[in-house]
Short mmCIF file of C-alpha atoms in Angstrom, two decimals:
data_model
loop_
_atom_site.label_atom_id
_atom_site.label_comp_id
_atom_site.label_asym_id
_atom_site.label_seq_id
_atom_site.Cartn_x
_atom_site.Cartn_y
_atom_site.Cartn_z
CA MET A 1 105.07 113.44 61.66
CA ARG A 2 102.30 113.61 64.28
CA LEU A 3 98.97 112.76 62.64
CA ALA A 4 95.35 111.99 63.23
CA PHE A 5 93.75 109.52 60.85
CA MET A 6 90.04 109.85 60.08
CA GLY A 7 88.35 107.08 58.10
CA SER A 8 85.83 104.29 58.40
CA PRO A 9 85.39 101.75 55.55
CA ASP A 10 87.74 99.23 53.92
CA PHE A 11 88.86 101.90 51.44
CA ALA A 12 90.72 103.74 54.21
CA VAL A 13 92.50 100.76 55.76
CA PRO A 14 95.52 100.59 53.38
CA ALA A 15 96.30 104.26 54.04
CA LEU A 16 96.21 103.75 57.81
CA GLU A 17 98.47 100.71 57.48
CA ALA A 18 100.90 102.61 55.25
CA LEU A 19 101.14 105.60 57.59
CA HIS A 20 101.73 103.34 60.56
CA ALA A 21 104.35 101.27 58.73
CA ALA A 22 106.14 104.43 57.59
CA GLY A 23 106.70 105.40 61.21
CA HIS A 24 104.34 108.37 61.47
CA GLU A 25 103.07 109.05 64.98
CA ILE A 26 99.32 108.50 64.86
CA ALA A 27 97.96 110.35 67.85
CA ALA A 28 94.34 109.28 67.28
CA VAL A 29 92.21 107.38 64.82
CA TYR A 30 88.72 108.79 64.28
CA THR A 31 86.06 106.44 62.91
CA GLN A 32 82.32 106.09 62.69
CA PRO A 33 80.81 104.61 65.89
CA PRO A 34 80.17 100.85 66.11
CA ARG A 35 76.79 99.94 64.66
CA PRO A 36 74.48 96.90 64.76
CA ALA A 37 75.37 94.33 62.11
CA GLY A 38 74.70 90.72 61.21
CA ARG A 39 71.84 88.48 62.17
CA GLY A 40 72.27 89.19 65.85
CA GLN A 41 72.53 92.96 65.26
CA ARG A 42 75.56 93.11 67.53
CA GLU A 43 77.46 96.38 67.87
CA THR A 44 80.28 96.04 65.36
CA PRO A 45 83.23 98.40 64.81
CA CYS A 46 83.94 99.55 61.26
CA PRO A 47 87.01 98.25 59.33
CA VAL A 48 89.27 101.20 60.25
CA HIS A 49 88.29 100.91 63.91
CA ARG A 50 89.19 97.20 63.87
CA LYS A 51 92.52 97.87 62.18
CA ALA A 52 93.37 100.65 64.65
CA LEU A 53 92.71 98.32 67.56
CA ALA A 54 94.89 95.64 65.95
CA LEU A 55 97.71 98.18 65.60
CA GLY A 56 97.30 99.38 69.17
CA LEU A 57 96.30 102.89 68.16
CA PRO A 58 94.00 105.12 70.25
CA THR A 59 90.54 105.50 68.71
CA ARG A 60 87.73 108.03 68.92
CA HIS A 61 84.32 107.62 67.36
CA PRO A 62 82.13 110.67 68.03
CA VAL A 63 78.57 110.59 66.75
CA ARG A 64 78.82 114.19 65.52
CA LEU A 65 81.42 116.93 65.17
CA ARG A 66 79.55 120.08 64.26
CA ARG A 67 78.68 122.33 67.19
CA ASP A 68 80.58 120.05 69.57
CA ALA A 69 83.08 122.37 71.24
CA ALA A 70 84.47 119.60 73.43
CA GLU A 71 85.42 117.53 70.36
CA HIS A 72 86.98 120.57 68.71
CA GLU A 73 89.08 121.24 71.80
CA ALA A 74 90.13 117.60 72.12
CA PHE A 75 91.21 117.58 68.46
CA ALA A 76 93.19 120.81 68.83
CA ALA A 77 94.85 119.45 71.97
CA LEU A 78 96.41 116.65 69.91
CA ALA A 79 98.86 119.24 68.51
CA LEU A 80 98.91 117.64 65.08
CA ASP A 81 101.11 118.28 62.11
CA ALA A 82 98.29 117.08 59.85
CA ALA A 83 95.12 115.02 59.74
CA VAL A 84 94.61 112.44 56.99
CA VAL A 85 90.98 111.87 56.01
CA ALA A 86 89.72 108.97 53.89
CA ALA A 87 85.98 108.29 53.58
CA TYR A 88 85.43 109.25 57.21
CA GLY A 89 81.70 109.93 56.96
CA LEU A 90 81.41 113.12 59.02
CA ILE A 91 81.83 116.72 57.88
CA LEU A 92 84.72 118.49 59.59
CA PRO A 93 83.92 121.97 60.90
CA ALA A 94 86.28 124.90 60.36
CA ALA A 95 87.64 124.63 63.90
CA MET A 96 88.97 121.15 63.12
CA LEU A 97 90.06 121.85 59.54
CA GLU A 98 92.30 124.64 60.80
CA ALA A 99 93.72 122.94 63.89
CA PRO A 100 96.59 120.85 62.43
CA ARG A 101 99.71 122.72 61.35
CA ARG A 102 99.35 121.49 57.76
CA GLY A 103 95.59 121.24 57.85
CA CYS A 104 93.50 118.22 56.84
CA LEU A 105 94.43 116.17 53.78
CA ASN A 106 91.73 114.14 52.06
CA ILE A 107 92.29 110.97 50.00
CA HIS A 108 89.47 111.33 47.47
CA ALA A 109 88.59 108.52 45.05
CA SER A 110 88.30 110.50 41.82
CA LEU A 111 90.21 112.86 39.56
CA LEU A 112 88.83 116.10 40.94
CA PRO A 113 86.91 118.18 40.10
CA ARG A 114 85.11 115.25 38.44
CA TRP A 115 82.94 113.26 40.83
CA ARG A 116 82.90 115.23 44.03
CA GLY A 117 80.63 113.64 46.60
CA ALA A 118 79.78 110.36 48.27
CA ALA A 119 79.99 107.73 45.52
CA PRO A 120 82.75 108.71 43.07
CA ILE A 121 83.80 105.19 42.07
CA GLN A 122 80.26 104.09 41.21
CA ALA A 123 79.61 107.36 39.38
CA ALA A 124 82.69 106.93 37.19
CA ILE A 125 81.65 103.42 36.14
CA LEU A 126 78.03 104.42 35.58
CA ALA A 127 79.14 107.26 33.32
CA GLY A 128 81.35 104.99 31.24
CA ASP A 129 84.57 106.80 32.22
CA ARG A 130 87.66 105.05 30.88
CA GLU A 131 89.75 106.05 33.89
CA THR A 132 89.50 107.43 37.39
CA GLY A 133 92.02 108.04 40.12
CA ILE A 134 92.97 109.45 43.49
CA THR A 135 93.30 113.13 44.35
CA ILE A 136 95.02 114.20 47.55
CA MET A 137 93.19 117.39 48.46
CA GLN A 138 93.73 120.14 51.01
CA MET A 139 90.34 120.19 52.70
CA ASP A 140 88.22 123.32 53.02
CA GLU A 141 84.61 123.81 54.13
CA GLY A 142 83.17 122.98 50.69
CA LEU A 143 82.17 119.56 49.40
CA ASP A 144 85.43 118.21 47.95
CA THR A 145 86.33 121.68 46.67
CA GLY A 146 89.75 122.13 48.27
CA ALA A 147 93.03 122.67 46.45
CA MET A 148 94.58 119.63 44.77
CA LEU A 149 98.01 118.48 45.96
CA LEU A 150 98.75 115.22 44.15
CA SER A 151 96.87 112.81 41.90
CA GLY A 152 97.27 109.43 40.22
CA ARG A 153 95.24 107.56 37.61
CA VAL A 154 93.70 104.09 37.40
CA PRO A 155 92.12 102.66 34.21
CA ILE A 156 88.56 101.34 34.26
CA ARG A 157 88.27 98.22 32.12
CA ASP A 158 85.02 96.97 30.63
CA THR A 159 84.97 94.07 33.09
CA ASP A 160 85.79 96.05 36.24
CA ASN A 161 83.17 96.40 38.95
CA THR A 162 83.32 98.83 41.86
CA GLN A 163 85.15 96.36 44.11
CA VAL A 164 88.01 95.98 41.62
CA VAL A 165 88.38 99.73 41.09
CA HIS A 166 87.96 100.37 44.83
CA ASP A 167 90.87 98.08 45.69
CA ALA A 168 93.16 99.65 43.09
CA LEU A 169 92.32 103.15 44.30
CA ALA A 170 92.76 102.25 47.97
CA ALA A 171 96.28 100.98 47.24
CA LEU A 172 97.09 104.06 45.16
CA GLY A 173 95.77 106.38 47.86
CA SER A 174 98.11 104.87 50.44
CA GLU A 175 101.08 105.55 48.15
CA LEU A 176 100.09 109.11 47.30
CA ILE A 177 99.44 110.22 50.86
CA LEU A 178 102.94 109.11 51.89
CA ARG A 179 104.43 111.10 49.02
CA THR A 180 102.32 114.14 49.91
CA LEU A 181 103.49 114.10 53.52
CA ALA A 182 107.13 113.51 52.59
CA GLU A 183 107.43 116.29 49.99
CA PRO A 184 104.47 118.68 50.14
CA PRO A 185 103.48 119.59 46.57
CA PRO A 186 102.19 123.09 45.78
CA PRO A 187 98.39 123.38 46.06
CA VAL A 188 96.49 123.83 42.79
CA PRO A 189 92.98 125.33 43.00
CA GLN A 190 90.26 123.18 41.46
CA PRO A 191 88.68 124.52 38.28
CA GLU A 192 84.90 124.72 38.42
CA GLU A 193 84.74 123.77 34.75
CA GLY A 194 84.19 120.03 34.51
CA ALA A 195 83.04 119.64 38.10
CA THR A 196 80.49 116.87 38.59
CA TYR A 197 78.73 115.43 41.63
CA ALA A 198 78.38 111.80 42.72
CA PRO A 199 75.36 111.54 45.05
CA LYS A 200 74.98 108.96 47.78
CA LEU A 201 73.42 105.70 46.58
CA SER A 202 70.51 103.76 48.03
CA LYS A 203 69.15 100.26 47.47
CA ALA A 204 66.46 101.72 45.21
CA ASP A 205 69.19 102.71 42.73
CA GLY A 206 69.80 99.03 42.12
CA GLN A 207 66.51 98.21 40.38
CA LEU A 208 67.15 97.59 36.68
CA ASN A 209 65.01 99.65 34.33
CA TRP A 210 64.70 97.58 31.17
CA THR A 211 63.69 100.59 29.07
CA GLU A 212 67.30 101.83 29.35
CA ASP A 213 69.94 100.71 26.86
CA ALA A 214 71.76 97.45 27.55
CA ALA A 215 75.21 99.08 27.75
CA GLY A 216 74.04 101.41 30.51
CA LEU A 217 72.46 98.53 32.43
CA ALA A 218 75.66 96.49 32.20
CA ARG A 219 77.57 99.44 33.65
CA ARG A 220 75.00 99.72 36.44
CA VAL A 221 75.50 96.05 37.32
CA ARG A 222 79.25 96.62 37.56
CA ALA A 223 79.00 99.97 39.33
CA LEU A 224 76.66 98.76 42.06
CA ASN A 225 78.56 95.54 42.76
CA PRO A 226 79.05 94.80 45.64
CA TRP A 227 76.74 97.48 47.12
CA PRO A 228 73.86 98.19 46.89
CA GLY A 229 73.61 95.56 44.15
CA THR A 230 71.31 95.43 41.13
CA PHE A 231 68.12 93.42 40.83
CA PHE A 232 64.92 92.78 38.91
CA ARG A 233 61.59 91.45 40.19
CA HIS A 234 59.91 88.23 39.13
CA ASP A 235 56.75 86.90 40.74
CA GLY A 236 57.04 89.77 43.21
CA GLN A 237 60.46 88.67 44.47
CA PRO A 238 63.82 90.36 43.85
CA VAL A 239 66.54 88.51 41.96
CA ARG A 240 70.04 90.00 42.22
CA VAL A 241 72.18 90.39 39.11
CA LEU A 242 75.87 90.16 39.94
CA ASP A 243 77.32 89.98 36.43
CA ALA A 244 75.91 90.83 33.02
CA VAL A 245 77.12 91.81 29.56
CA ALA A 246 75.46 94.03 26.98
CA GLU A 247 74.86 92.83 23.43
CA ASP A 248 74.21 95.51 20.83
CA CYS A 249 71.64 93.55 18.85
CA PRO A 250 68.33 94.95 17.61
CA THR A 251 65.19 93.33 19.00
CA ILE A 252 61.48 93.96 18.59
CA ALA A 253 60.57 92.42 21.94
CA PRO A 254 59.25 94.72 24.68
CA PRO A 255 61.80 95.84 27.30
CA GLY A 256 62.09 93.32 30.13
CA GLN A 257 61.09 90.27 28.08
CA VAL A 258 63.19 87.12 28.52
CA LEU A 259 64.42 86.22 25.02
CA ASP A 260 66.06 82.83 25.53
CA ASP A 261 67.58 80.40 28.02
CA ALA A 262 70.92 82.26 28.31
CA PRO A 263 69.04 84.28 29.63
CA ARG A 264 69.08 87.42 27.49
CA ILE A 265 66.69 90.23 28.35
CA ALA A 266 65.33 92.78 25.86
CA CYS A 267 66.21 96.38 26.73
CA GLY A 268 65.33 99.80 25.38
CA HIS A 269 68.25 99.29 23.03
CA GLY A 270 70.08 95.99 22.68
CA ARG A 271 69.83 93.10 25.10
CA LEU A 272 71.44 92.19 28.40
CA ARG A 273 72.84 88.71 28.99
CA LEU A 274 72.65 87.80 32.67
CA ARG A 275 75.68 85.75 33.73
CA ARG A 276 75.48 85.51 37.53
CA LEU A 277 72.35 85.65 39.67
CA GLN A 278 71.25 85.28 43.27
CA ARG A 279 67.93 84.78 45.04
CA ALA A 280 67.30 86.09 48.54
CA GLY A 281 68.79 83.74 51.13
CA ARG A 282 70.58 81.64 48.48
CA ALA A 283 74.13 81.45 47.20
CA ALA A 284 75.12 83.31 44.03
CA GLN A 285 75.24 81.08 40.94
CA ASP A 286 76.23 81.23 37.30
CA ALA A 287 73.16 81.69 35.11
CA GLU A 288 73.12 78.08 33.86
CA ALA A 289 73.12 76.64 37.37
CA PHE A 290 70.65 79.26 38.60
CA LEU A 291 68.10 78.38 35.90
CA ARG A 292 68.22 74.69 36.76
CA GLY A 293 66.47 75.59 40.00
CA TYR A 294 64.51 78.66 38.96
CA SER A 295 61.98 78.98 36.14
CA LEU A 296 62.52 81.97 33.88
CA PRO A 297 61.13 80.81 30.52
CA PRO A 298 61.42 82.82 27.29
CA GLY A 299 58.53 85.23 26.94
CA THR A 300 58.46 86.09 30.65
CA LEU A 301 58.17 89.83 31.25
CA LEU A 302 60.36 91.03 34.11
CA ALA A 303 59.70 94.05 36.32
#
């Protein structure tokens, strides 16, 4: 089948690899443009771009697609059977959605209609969902509102962070898109009942609010690991929290107070035991090793 692949981050790489290995003709790989990265701020291609180059596939990385007639014409000229989209990062206009014979198929990282939007994996963990999954969707002009073609489920365990769930979903997505292309399932319209939205995250979302309950904070630590990460402030400096566990124990201490040398922190309800921490410019450490080089005595009030 003659395809275009449209994706950018690590999540999309297994699907591109699977399509290529299965013998599909990939006429073009669309990715986000290279951007400055690292200490030297050198122009760096995204993961899908790098993989496409390694596979010898032609790449395109337009800055924008809307109102760009030349891009629309170039896409139509590919004479595609379908386009596969996975976390591409640009909205496809109607002219491109309608160009391939079978349209554009999206590998979405949730069980639609739950968690439409930019950060479905993080949203599922934050909400305490016990499972999530992949939905292969026939794209339309709405925000993840197209008809559902195929889906698969992945459990979310109490210890899973976003990276763990991400990797499981990326692998599942590569399997489901091959099945969808091989034997097209009938489209099923999404019900509006139960639809939820997962907004884009920012670094500000990572600051821990100690007035919240400990269970919710533990989920936030897992959901925002590896990006954007969670943190608290002490002496005006951020300290990253990479692993933590909630303890449902009553405490009369004010939220944010360090309770002991574990360290455990008082929350709005319960307490949060910090298990892995990192200072700016330093390596991540288990809490015991971290506290040997960083003073956080009981009674300290964290921001």
